[in-house]
């Protein structure tokens, strides 16, 4: 008779909103979960649900073969991980860093982990805390495929999809910063739109259904233009840059007539005008992609 397989175990370092959601999802899936956070007390609800609260990060690390860290940035994860006692405890274990930061910070952390005999997988979470533990959660990883494979069954307790993007350790962070660039510039545009609408007597609630319609236009554009960008054709057949720049100028004029800061729009219009000035007025807006690099 084979002995029952041991209960899977994980340590979660960092109990901000995301770290707490990760730990809660592990617990809900029956994974033995040890937690630690710099500021004590953030683990109260998790402990009520069965988490083990560790008094120090090194004791937290020692409790599990798999350690997940999720804090504000890599300065914070370095502050936790690069202390001698923690490094000693991490030796021979697997560290999955779900903290967001730059690709270079991920590469630097991988080199540090390698020097200390720590197996290292980098990752990023592309969806909000409310999705964690549900089919809507999106996790991306990069680094050794073998680590992704061997810890996949525990990580899948977090719900959603867990995509390995390649062995280059910086690749998940590279996707993350590119994708968050879409998110934050869209949010800046949305804040500008709300200010302009308000100045014209339109409430956010009134604008919201139409704003959703504008948001829905984007996914097919991403799909349709990806090929143009990759092959450098930047077709502007349906909407040339000259037309885009004119539309942006109206938005700037309407905003500034109300004394509203149009910096976000001015940045976009400036890019379009520069591309037009370089002779690309008949191309589509994605032509801007090709002029953003170092001059
Ligand atoms: P925060 O980004 O605010 O991170 C809070 C956590 O960082 C807390 O555990 C905090 O500890 C810790 N921390 C901050 N500075 C330090 C430090 N110097 N030393 C040790 N710990 C420190 O909140 P989230 O939990 O939401 O985010 C964690 C990560 O997840 C971030 O990289 C974020 O970009 C990413 N993410 C978050 C999403 C979300 O919806 N919240 C969505 C997708 C990704 P303390 O309690 O002691 O202050």
mmCIF file of C-alpha atoms and ligand atoms in Angstrom:
data_model
loop_
_atom_site.group_PDB
_atom_site.id
_atom_site.type_symbol
_atom_site.label_atom_id
_atom_site.label_comp_id
_atom_site.label_asym_id
_atom_site.label_seq_id
_atom_site.Cartn_x
_atom_site.Cartn_y
_atom_site.Cartn_z
ATOM 1 C CA UNK A 1 0.000 0.000 0.000
ATOM 2 C CA UNK A 2 1.470 3.409 -0.976
ATOM 3 C CA UNK A 3 1.659 6.052 1.749
ATOM 4 C CA UNK A 4 -0.534 9.119 1.248
ATOM 5 C CA UNK A 5 1.286 12.038 -0.402
ATOM 6 C CA UNK A 6 2.246 14.726 2.124
ATOM 7 C CA UNK A 7 0.105 17.851 2.383
ATOM 8 C CA UNK A 8 1.521 20.520 0.052
ATOM 9 C CA UNK A 9 3.041 23.480 1.862
ATOM 10 C CA UNK A 10 3.905 27.070 1.025
ATOM 11 C CA UNK A 11 5.257 30.132 2.786
ATOM 12 C CA UNK A 12 3.939 33.574 1.864
ATOM 13 C CA UNK A 13 6.155 36.558 2.719
ATOM 14 C CA UNK A 14 4.311 39.880 2.529
ATOM 15 C CA UNK A 15 0.714 40.361 3.593
ATOM 16 C CA UNK A 16 -0.426 43.469 1.791
ATOM 17 C CA UNK A 17 -3.771 43.174 -0.024
ATOM 18 C CA UNK A 18 -2.227 40.854 -2.637
ATOM 19 C CA UNK A 19 -0.160 38.727 -0.235
ATOM 20 C CA UNK A 20 -3.240 38.207 1.950
ATOM 21 C CA UNK A 21 -5.280 37.157 -1.094
ATOM 22 C CA UNK A 22 -2.587 34.688 -2.154
ATOM 23 C CA UNK A 23 -2.358 33.177 1.331
ATOM 24 C CA UNK A 24 -6.163 32.948 1.590
ATOM 25 C CA UNK A 25 -6.356 31.117 -1.748
ATOM 26 C CA UNK A 26 -3.644 28.642 -0.711
ATOM 27 C CA UNK A 27 -5.503 27.978 2.545
ATOM 28 C CA UNK A 28 -8.827 27.542 0.748
ATOM 29 C CA UNK A 29 -7.190 24.940 -1.489
ATOM 30 C CA UNK A 30 -5.908 22.962 1.503
ATOM 31 C CA UNK A 31 -2.254 23.984 1.186
ATOM 32 C CA UNK A 32 -0.419 24.239 4.542
ATOM 33 C CA UNK A 33 0.367 27.958 4.590
ATOM 34 C CA UNK A 34 2.933 29.762 6.740
ATOM 35 C CA UNK A 35 2.867 33.548 6.654
ATOM 36 C CA UNK A 36 5.057 36.459 7.677
ATOM 37 C CA UNK A 37 4.776 40.222 7.252
ATOM 38 C CA UNK A 38 7.051 43.094 8.307
ATOM 39 C CA UNK A 39 4.260 44.797 10.236
ATOM 40 C CA UNK A 40 2.746 42.318 12.670
ATOM 41 C CA UNK A 41 -1.004 41.752 12.954
ATOM 42 C CA UNK A 42 -1.853 41.633 9.237
ATOM 43 C CA UNK A 43 -2.171 37.836 9.479
ATOM 44 C CA UNK A 44 -4.988 37.727 12.066
ATOM 45 C CA UNK A 45 -7.767 36.601 9.698
ATOM 46 C CA UNK A 46 -5.445 34.184 7.922
ATOM 47 C CA UNK A 47 -4.486 32.553 11.226
ATOM 48 C CA UNK A 48 -8.188 32.200 12.061
ATOM 49 C CA UNK A 49 -8.504 30.290 8.776
ATOM 50 C CA UNK A 50 -5.608 27.980 9.643
ATOM 51 C CA UNK A 51 -2.436 29.770 8.552
ATOM 52 C CA UNK A 52 0.702 29.389 10.655
ATOM 53 C CA UNK A 53 2.083 32.777 11.707
ATOM 54 C CA UNK A 54 5.902 32.814 11.765
ATOM 55 C CA UNK A 55 7.650 35.304 14.072
ATOM 56 C CA UNK A 56 10.563 35.919 11.663
ATOM 57 C CA UNK A 57 11.050 35.593 7.890
ATOM 58 C CA UNK A 58 13.738 32.929 8.392
ATOM 59 C CA UNK A 59 11.344 30.774 10.427
ATOM 60 C CA UNK A 60 8.652 31.330 7.786
ATOM 61 C CA UNK A 61 11.068 30.241 5.046
ATOM 62 C CA UNK A 62 12.183 27.161 7.004
ATOM 63 C CA UNK A 63 8.567 25.922 7.182
ATOM 64 C CA UNK A 64 8.111 25.171 3.439
ATOM 65 C CA UNK A 65 10.033 24.010 0.379
ATOM 66 C CA UNK A 66 8.191 26.630 -1.681
ATOM 67 C CA UNK A 67 8.403 30.299 -0.683
ATOM 68 C CA UNK A 68 6.311 32.993 -2.373
ATOM 69 C CA UNK A 69 7.196 36.640 -1.804
ATOM 70 C CA UNK A 70 4.819 39.441 -2.776
ATOM 71 C CA UNK A 71 5.630 42.929 -1.508
ATOM 72 C CA UNK A 72 5.574 46.444 -2.903
ATOM 73 C CA UNK A 73 8.797 46.268 -4.978
ATOM 74 C CA UNK A 74 12.231 44.606 -5.121
ATOM 75 C CA UNK A 75 13.761 47.056 -2.633
ATOM 76 C CA UNK A 76 11.246 45.603 -0.160
ATOM 77 C CA UNK A 77 11.802 41.975 -1.208
ATOM 78 C CA UNK A 78 15.597 42.537 -0.990
ATOM 79 C CA UNK A 79 15.162 43.988 2.505
ATOM 80 C CA UNK A 80 13.397 40.783 3.548
ATOM 81 C CA UNK A 81 15.392 38.173 1.625
ATOM 82 C CA UNK A 82 18.997 39.378 1.635
ATOM 83 C CA UNK A 83 19.600 39.046 5.374
ATOM 84 C CA UNK A 84 22.045 36.304 6.343
ATOM 85 C CA UNK A 85 19.575 34.245 8.378
ATOM 86 C CA UNK A 86 17.005 34.331 5.573
ATOM 87 C CA UNK A 87 19.581 33.471 2.903
ATOM 88 C CA UNK A 88 20.689 30.470 4.999
ATOM 89 C CA UNK A 89 17.090 29.316 5.379
ATOM 90 C CA UNK A 90 16.387 29.755 1.655
ATOM 91 C CA UNK A 91 19.334 27.576 0.519
ATOM 92 C CA UNK A 92 18.000 24.534 -1.336
ATOM 93 C CA UNK A 93 14.418 25.847 -1.431
ATOM 94 C CA UNK A 94 12.417 27.411 -4.259
ATOM 95 C CA UNK A 95 11.653 31.119 -4.181
ATOM 96 C CA UNK A 96 8.870 32.484 -6.390
ATOM 97 C CA UNK A 97 8.869 36.280 -6.494
ATOM 98 C CA UNK A 98 5.425 37.619 -7.387
ATOM 99 C CA UNK A 99 6.457 41.187 -6.561
ATOM 100 C CA UNK A 100 6.227 43.651 -9.467
ATOM 101 C CA UNK A 101 9.352 45.512 -10.605
ATOM 102 C CA UNK A 102 11.628 45.892 -13.638
ATOM 103 C CA UNK A 103 13.148 43.088 -15.754
ATOM 104 C CA UNK A 104 16.636 44.142 -14.583
ATOM 105 C CA UNK A 105 15.657 43.759 -10.936
ATOM 106 C CA UNK A 106 14.393 40.252 -11.722
ATOM 107 C CA UNK A 107 17.694 39.393 -13.431
ATOM 108 C CA UNK A 108 19.683 40.796 -10.510
ATOM 109 C CA UNK A 109 17.614 38.756 -8.033
ATOM 110 C CA UNK A 110 18.134 35.594 -10.089
ATOM 111 C CA UNK A 111 21.915 36.132 -10.072
ATOM 112 C CA UNK A 112 21.823 36.653 -6.293
ATOM 113 C CA UNK A 113 19.700 33.512 -5.827
ATOM 114 C CA UNK A 114 22.072 31.489 -7.998
ATOM 115 C CA UNK A 115 25.085 32.611 -5.936
ATOM 116 C CA UNK A 116 23.318 31.373 -2.792
ATOM 117 C CA UNK A 117 21.970 28.040 -4.021
ATOM 118 C CA UNK A 118 18.348 29.190 -4.110
ATOM 119 C CA UNK A 119 16.106 27.937 -6.927
ATOM 120 C CA UNK A 120 14.421 31.041 -8.357
ATOM 121 C CA UNK A 121 11.322 31.630 -10.470
ATOM 122 C CA UNK A 122 10.141 35.143 -11.235
ATOM 123 C CA UNK A 123 6.495 35.983 -11.719
ATOM 124 C CA UNK A 124 3.873 38.688 -11.977
ATOM 125 C CA UNK A 125 0.171 38.898 -11.272
ATOM 126 C CA UNK A 126 -1.851 40.571 -13.998
ATOM 127 C CA UNK A 127 -5.250 40.760 -12.281
ATOM 128 C CA UNK A 128 -6.616 42.385 -9.087
ATOM 129 C CA UNK A 129 -6.852 40.767 -5.659
ATOM 130 C CA UNK A 130 -10.544 39.917 -6.175
ATOM 131 C CA UNK A 131 -9.614 37.437 -8.909
ATOM 132 C CA UNK A 132 -7.168 35.427 -6.805
ATOM 133 C CA UNK A 133 -8.489 31.919 -6.189
ATOM 134 C CA UNK A 134 -10.952 32.282 -9.101
ATOM 135 C CA UNK A 135 -10.713 31.276 -12.789
ATOM 136 C CA UNK A 136 -10.130 34.955 -13.673
ATOM 137 C CA UNK A 137 -6.703 35.213 -12.035
ATOM 138 C CA UNK A 138 -3.757 35.598 -14.429
ATOM 139 C CA UNK A 139 -0.212 34.674 -13.359
ATOM 140 C CA UNK A 140 2.850 34.809 -15.593
ATOM 141 C CA UNK A 141 6.271 33.331 -14.851
ATOM 142 C CA UNK A 142 9.744 33.193 -16.301
ATOM 143 C CA UNK A 143 12.898 31.318 -15.398
ATOM 144 C CA UNK A 144 13.611 27.586 -15.210
ATOM 145 C CA UNK A 145 10.705 25.688 -16.811
ATOM 146 C CA UNK A 146 11.453 22.776 -14.507
ATOM 147 C CA UNK A 147 10.631 24.888 -11.425
ATOM 148 C CA UNK A 148 7.373 26.021 -12.993
ATOM 149 C CA UNK A 149 6.508 22.396 -13.705
ATOM 150 C CA UNK A 150 7.501 20.990 -10.337
ATOM 151 C CA UNK A 151 5.633 23.610 -8.279
ATOM 152 C CA UNK A 152 2.754 24.027 -10.715
ATOM 153 C CA UNK A 153 0.270 21.974 -8.715
ATOM 154 C CA UNK A 154 0.738 24.165 -5.595
ATOM 155 C CA UNK A 155 0.731 27.436 -7.562
ATOM 156 C CA UNK A 156 -2.451 26.379 -9.339
ATOM 157 C CA UNK A 157 -4.194 26.558 -5.960
ATOM 158 C CA UNK A 158 -4.205 30.314 -6.660
ATOM 159 C CA UNK A 159 -6.741 29.740 -9.443
ATOM 160 C CA UNK A 160 -6.772 31.084 -12.988
ATOM 161 C CA UNK A 161 -4.017 30.626 -15.534
ATOM 162 C CA UNK A 162 -0.288 30.136 -14.851
ATOM 163 C CA UNK A 163 1.691 30.767 -18.015
ATOM 164 C CA UNK A 164 5.417 30.134 -18.296
ATOM 165 C CA UNK A 165 6.811 32.706 -20.758
ATOM 166 C CA UNK A 166 10.341 31.386 -21.169
ATOM 167 C CA UNK A 167 13.661 30.794 -19.483
ATOM 168 C CA UNK A 168 14.833 34.438 -19.621
ATOM 169 C CA UNK A 169 14.191 35.382 -15.999
ATOM 170 C CA UNK A 170 13.306 38.987 -16.924
ATOM 171 C CA UNK A 171 10.524 38.023 -19.327
ATOM 172 C CA UNK A 172 7.602 37.989 -16.867
ATOM 173 C CA UNK A 173 8.602 41.424 -15.552
ATOM 174 C CA UNK A 174 8.971 42.637 -19.150
ATOM 175 C CA UNK A 175 5.398 41.542 -19.949
ATOM 176 C CA UNK A 176 4.285 43.090 -16.661
ATOM 177 C CA UNK A 177 5.753 46.559 -17.300
ATOM 178 C CA UNK A 178 4.525 46.553 -20.913
ATOM 179 C CA UNK A 179 1.000 45.536 -19.903
ATOM 180 C CA UNK A 180 0.855 47.889 -16.934
ATOM 181 C CA UNK A 181 1.939 50.654 -19.310
ATOM 182 C CA UNK A 182 -1.359 50.081 -21.125
ATOM 183 C CA UNK A 183 -3.253 50.078 -17.853
ATOM 184 C CA UNK A 184 -1.794 53.227 -16.293
ATOM 185 C CA UNK A 185 -1.839 55.363 -19.434
ATOM 186 C CA UNK A 186 -5.463 54.292 -19.927
ATOM 187 C CA UNK A 187 -6.239 55.256 -16.326
ATOM 188 C CA UNK A 188 -4.520 58.634 -16.826
ATOM 189 C CA UNK A 189 -6.612 59.110 -19.982
ATOM 190 C CA UNK A 190 -9.741 58.117 -18.091
ATOM 191 C CA UNK A 191 -9.012 60.603 -15.282
ATOM 192 C CA UNK A 192 -8.555 63.319 -17.921
ATOM 193 C CA UNK A 193 -11.802 62.288 -19.636
ATOM 194 C CA UNK A 194 -13.723 62.456 -16.346
ATOM 195 C CA UNK A 195 -12.359 65.952 -15.605
ATOM 196 C CA UNK A 196 -13.302 67.174 -19.093
ATOM 197 C CA UNK A 197 -16.759 65.561 -18.915
ATOM 198 C CA UNK A 198 -17.365 67.087 -15.473
ATOM 199 C CA UNK A 199 -16.420 70.546 -16.742
ATOM 200 C CA UNK A 200 -19.097 70.062 -19.416
ATOM 201 C CA UNK A 201 -21.703 68.998 -16.833
ATOM 202 C CA UNK A 202 -21.512 65.254 -17.518
ATOM 203 C CA UNK A 203 -21.246 63.004 -14.469
ATOM 204 C CA UNK A 204 -18.955 59.992 -14.272
ATOM 205 C CA UNK A 205 -22.051 57.765 -14.005
ATOM 206 C CA UNK A 206 -23.483 59.231 -17.202
ATOM 207 C CA UNK A 207 -20.197 58.750 -19.040
ATOM 208 C CA UNK A 208 -19.473 55.237 -17.710
ATOM 209 C CA UNK A 209 -21.548 53.146 -20.179
ATOM 210 C CA UNK A 210 -20.060 55.018 -23.133
ATOM 211 C CA UNK A 211 -16.579 54.804 -21.601
ATOM 212 C CA UNK A 212 -17.024 51.020 -21.504
ATOM 213 C CA UNK A 213 -17.856 51.124 -25.205
ATOM 214 C CA UNK A 214 -14.608 52.979 -25.913
ATOM 215 C CA UNK A 215 -12.699 50.415 -23.812
ATOM 216 C CA UNK A 216 -14.259 47.600 -25.837
ATOM 217 C CA UNK A 217 -12.903 49.080 -29.079
ATOM 218 C CA UNK A 218 -9.346 48.437 -27.940
ATOM 219 C CA UNK A 219 -9.046 44.605 -27.868
ATOM 220 C CA UNK A 220 -9.817 44.166 -31.600
ATOM 221 C CA UNK A 221 -7.355 46.981 -32.362
ATOM 222 C CA UNK A 222 -4.636 45.149 -30.377
ATOM 223 C CA UNK A 223 -5.395 42.017 -32.376
ATOM 224 C CA UNK A 224 -5.563 43.722 -35.782
ATOM 225 C CA UNK A 225 -2.451 45.891 -35.395
ATOM 226 C CA UNK A 226 -0.094 43.335 -33.805
ATOM 227 C CA UNK A 227 0.945 41.996 -37.209
ATOM 228 C CA UNK A 228 1.487 45.532 -38.586
ATOM 229 C CA UNK A 229 3.758 46.390 -35.692
ATOM 230 C CA UNK A 230 5.769 43.170 -35.949
ATOM 231 C CA UNK A 231 6.268 43.496 -39.716
ATOM 232 C CA UNK A 232 6.712 47.303 -39.606
ATOM 233 C CA UNK A 233 3.858 48.135 -42.000
ATOM 234 C CA UNK A 234 1.786 50.335 -39.605
ATOM 235 C CA UNK A 235 -1.177 50.528 -41.975
ATOM 236 C CA UNK A 236 -3.274 53.712 -41.618
ATOM 237 C CA UNK A 237 -5.858 52.826 -44.233
ATOM 238 C CA UNK A 238 -8.890 53.350 -41.967
ATOM 239 C CA UNK A 239 -7.481 55.996 -39.652
ATOM 240 C CA UNK A 240 -4.347 57.876 -40.717
ATOM 241 C CA UNK A 241 -2.196 59.727 -38.187
ATOM 242 C CA UNK A 242 -3.219 63.105 -39.642
ATOM 243 C CA UNK A 243 -6.829 62.354 -38.663
ATOM 244 C CA UNK A 244 -5.809 61.069 -35.189
ATOM 245 C CA UNK A 245 -3.767 64.220 -34.487
ATOM 246 C CA UNK A 246 -6.692 66.415 -35.498
ATOM 247 C CA UNK A 247 -9.033 64.536 -33.119
ATOM 248 C CA UNK A 248 -6.514 64.935 -30.298
ATOM 249 C CA UNK A 249 -6.238 68.673 -30.963
ATOM 250 C CA UNK A 250 -10.014 69.030 -30.347
ATOM 251 C CA UNK A 251 -9.669 67.277 -27.011
ATOM 252 C CA UNK A 252 -6.790 69.545 -25.995
ATOM 253 C CA UNK A 253 -8.678 72.690 -27.071
ATOM 254 C CA UNK A 254 -11.843 71.653 -25.199
ATOM 255 C CA UNK A 255 -9.845 70.782 -22.062
ATOM 256 C CA UNK A 256 -7.737 73.920 -21.991
ATOM 257 C CA UNK A 257 -10.807 76.092 -22.576
ATOM 258 C CA UNK A 258 -11.898 74.836 -19.133
ATOM 259 C CA UNK A 259 -8.408 75.292 -17.651
ATOM 260 C CA UNK A 260 -7.984 71.508 -17.469
ATOM 261 C CA UNK A 261 -4.437 70.157 -17.600
ATOM 262 C CA UNK A 262 -4.235 68.310 -20.933
ATOM 263 C CA UNK A 263 -0.684 66.977 -20.399
ATOM 264 C CA UNK A 264 -1.683 63.355 -21.050
ATOM 265 C CA UNK A 265 -3.349 64.283 -24.336
ATOM 266 C CA UNK A 266 -0.565 66.679 -25.293
ATOM 267 C CA UNK A 267 1.969 63.861 -24.885
ATOM 268 C CA UNK A 268 -0.025 61.621 -27.256
ATOM 269 C CA UNK A 269 -0.612 64.444 -29.749
ATOM 270 C CA UNK A 270 3.096 65.342 -29.650
ATOM 271 C CA UNK A 271 4.006 61.783 -30.590
ATOM 272 C CA UNK A 272 1.524 61.761 -33.461
ATOM 273 C CA UNK A 273 2.759 65.156 -34.753
ATOM 274 C CA UNK A 274 6.385 64.004 -34.605
ATOM 275 C CA UNK A 275 5.548 60.923 -36.676
ATOM 276 C CA UNK A 276 3.663 63.138 -39.171
ATOM 277 C CA UNK A 277 6.672 65.478 -39.297
ATOM 278 C CA UNK A 278 8.849 62.503 -40.193
ATOM 279 C CA UNK A 279 6.612 61.799 -43.187
ATOM 280 C CA UNK A 280 4.349 59.087 -41.732
ATOM 281 C CA UNK A 281 1.039 61.017 -41.817
ATOM 282 C CA UNK A 282 -0.709 58.308 -43.855
ATOM 283 C CA UNK A 283 0.315 55.540 -41.456
ATOM 284 C CA UNK A 284 -1.766 54.335 -38.500
ATOM 285 C CA UNK A 285 -1.213 55.430 -34.906
ATOM 286 C CA UNK A 286 0.968 52.398 -34.142
ATOM 287 C CA UNK A 287 3.676 54.026 -36.341
ATOM 288 C CA UNK A 288 4.470 55.964 -33.139
ATOM 289 C CA UNK A 289 5.919 52.682 -31.807
ATOM 290 C CA UNK A 290 8.806 53.047 -34.246
ATOM 291 C CA UNK A 291 9.753 56.599 -33.211
ATOM 292 C CA UNK A 292 9.754 56.181 -29.426
ATOM 293 C CA UNK A 293 13.234 54.666 -29.164
ATOM 294 C CA UNK A 294 16.405 56.683 -28.537
ATOM 295 C CA UNK A 295 16.813 59.329 -31.260
HETATM 296 P P1 LIG B 1 1.639 46.898 -1.776
HETATM 297 O O1 LIG B 1 2.216 47.032 -3.150
HETATM 298 O O2 LIG B 1 1.272 48.132 -1.072
HETATM 299 O O3 LIG B 1 2.653 46.037 -0.864
HETATM 300 C C1 LIG B 1 2.423 45.920 0.517
HETATM 301 C C2 LIG B 1 3.371 44.928 1.099
HETATM 302 O O4 LIG B 1 4.751 45.354 0.934
HETATM 303 C C3 LIG B 1 3.145 44.781 2.611
HETATM 304 O O5 LIG B 1 3.326 43.440 2.951
HETATM 305 C C4 LIG B 1 4.253 45.663 3.146
HETATM 306 O O6 LIG B 1 4.593 45.350 4.476
HETATM 307 C C5 LIG B 1 5.373 45.288 2.208
HETATM 308 N N1 LIG B 1 6.513 46.186 2.280
HETATM 309 C C6 LIG B 1 6.602 47.441 1.816
HETATM 310 N N2 LIG B 1 7.832 47.952 2.063
HETATM 311 C C7 LIG B 1 8.528 46.985 2.707
HETATM 312 C C8 LIG B 1 9.850 46.883 3.203
HETATM 313 N N3 LIG B 1 10.732 47.890 3.091
HETATM 314 N N4 LIG B 1 10.225 45.738 3.822
HETATM 315 C C9 LIG B 1 9.363 44.708 3.940
HETATM 316 N N5 LIG B 1 8.090 44.720 3.471
HETATM 317 C C10 LIG B 1 7.676 45.846 2.862
HETATM 318 O O7 LIG B 1 0.311 46.021 -1.817
HETATM 319 P P2 LIG B 1 -0.101 44.652 -2.533
HETATM 320 O O8 LIG B 1 -0.043 43.568 -1.528
HETATM 321 O O9 LIG B 1 -1.422 44.893 -3.164
HETATM 322 O O10 LIG B 1 0.933 44.414 -3.710
HETATM 323 C C11 LIG B 1 2.020 43.521 -3.605
HETATM 324 C C12 LIG B 1 2.585 43.316 -5.013
HETATM 325 O O11 LIG B 1 1.575 42.744 -5.849
HETATM 326 C C13 LIG B 1 3.035 44.621 -5.673
HETATM 327 O O12 LIG B 1 4.244 44.407 -6.367
HETATM 328 C C14 LIG B 1 1.897 44.921 -6.635
HETATM 329 O O13 LIG B 1 2.320 45.679 -7.765
HETATM 330 C C15 LIG B 1 1.468 43.500 -7.041
HETATM 331 N N6 LIG B 1 0.094 43.449 -7.548
HETATM 332 C C16 LIG B 1 -0.937 43.934 -6.781
HETATM 333 C C17 LIG B 1 -2.224 43.939 -7.288
HETATM 334 C C18 LIG B 1 -3.383 44.445 -6.473
HETATM 335 O O14 LIG B 1 -4.518 44.445 -7.003
HETATM 336 N N7 LIG B 1 -3.195 44.851 -5.211
HETATM 337 C C19 LIG B 1 -2.516 43.423 -8.650
HETATM 338 C C20 LIG B 1 -1.372 42.846 -9.313
HETATM 339 C C21 LIG B 1 -0.119 42.899 -8.791
HETATM 340 P P3 LIG B 1 3.953 46.199 5.683
HETATM 341 O O15 LIG B 1 2.575 45.644 5.894
HETATM 342 O O16 LIG B 1 4.886 45.959 6.812
HETATM 343 O O17 LIG B 1 3.925 47.649 5.253
#
